Amino acid sequence: MTDTLSLSSSRSHVPLIERYRDRLPFAPEDPIVSLQEGSTPLLRAPVLSELVGASVRLKLEGANPTGSFKDRGMTCAVSAAVREGAKAVICASTGNTAGSAAAYAARAGITCAVIVPDGKIAEGKMAQTLIHGARVISLAGNFDQALKLVRELTESHPIVLVNSISEFRIEGQKTAAFELHEDLDGELDALCIPVGNAGNITSYWRGFCELGAAPRMYGFQAAGAAPLVAGHPVEHPETVASAIRIGHPVRGEDALAAAAESGGAIRAVSDEEILAAYRLLASREGMFCEPASAASVAGLLKYGAGGARRVVCVLTGRGIKDPQTAIEHNGGSVIPCAADIGAIEEAVLGPHPPGLQPAEAPAAPPSAAAR
Ligand code: F0G
């Protein structure tokens, strides 16, 4: 490897806590549980940029080791748990926190239990959580009920809660804002981000505030699970974006404060808008994210950039985590084919099935609508 190569690639080999130790609650002698998280790519999005009339980039948080942004917070939460001598961690989860907690607990050699809403977590997330050896409890209830129950449980048992109620999670996740600030030399006007339990938008805003930066924070909830837009908890949240199927976000107040203080907003996008953005990202930008992540782009397309010139959309998780939704909503179909050259010719060269057509471009968003 040449010097230049080793220099430019070295950052990704530094565990997140080491990279930002001076800004995180860890001393040099503390034990660190790391899977080399963070230092994720920031990808230009030419198609989106053209559509919204701004320079749009995608922060690829799915490039973290377990495929979502949760790893930034989890390296901190699990390292802190190990520092305290904990033997077990637990979380309620719509899937990604579960996968991340399970992986970091495995790495640390401690026990992990996760409580997930029955039948409502994507297949890839269930698979990774199980293979890491976590105890998976499928609750006859939703995420909000699961979180209430684990909070109660950890009050009377020596198990560390690693949901984003934990300050360590927020501390770890704020590092994504540091990376954006560095990568863009502080030149960022607006951030678009999906909102579920509202820990991530809270974290970014904390990170930006620590740097004295103030991009407008635009948070997007799924319309069927939009308590922060409605102004009250949602009893039965529903959305195709299972990761953000949350009706009572524990960091809701912080998220509203982040939006208000930055001059941004928390808004809703429909499942149809989420799926349209999901397909557009995959078919035009070459980026396969999970449906919840596409809410950030759906929001940008719906409400516009509000006059912002430089925008980042956070793609929080990898598409491959939720194969079922991609298979059900890709708009195309698999072509069956007999094993002979005539059939192959027809299949390859014949009329395009819908999924092979260039994706339809959504209407341009209102240019100054994101007030
Ligand atoms: N995007 C993805 C892919 C998520 O998994 C989540 C949350 C969010 C966005 C929203 O982030 O909750 O900090 O506002 N997933 C949690 C989980 C709830 O259990 O995996 P948030």
GROMACS .gro file of C-alpha atoms in nm, residues 335-350:
model
   16
  335ILE     CA    1  -3.926  -1.325  -1.556
  336PRO     CA    2  -3.958  -1.704  -1.565
  337CYS     CA    3  -3.766  -1.859  -1.851
  338ALA     CA    4  -3.719  -2.201  -2.010
  339ALA     CA    5  -3.361  -2.320  -2.059
  340ASP     CA    6  -3.332  -2.255  -2.434
  341ILE     CA    7  -3.192  -1.972  -2.644
  342GLY     CA    8  -3.525  -1.861  -2.795
  343ALA     CA    9  -3.683  -1.818  -2.453
  344ILE     CA   10  -3.372  -1.637  -2.327
  345GLU     CA   11  -3.381  -1.401  -2.626
  346GLU     CA   12  -3.744  -1.321  -2.560
  347ALA     CA   13  -3.682  -1.275  -2.186
  348VAL     CA   14  -3.377  -1.053  -2.228
  349LEU     CA   15  -3.469  -0.857  -2.540
  350GLY     CA   16  -3.852  -0.859  -2.531
   0.00000   0.00000   0.00000
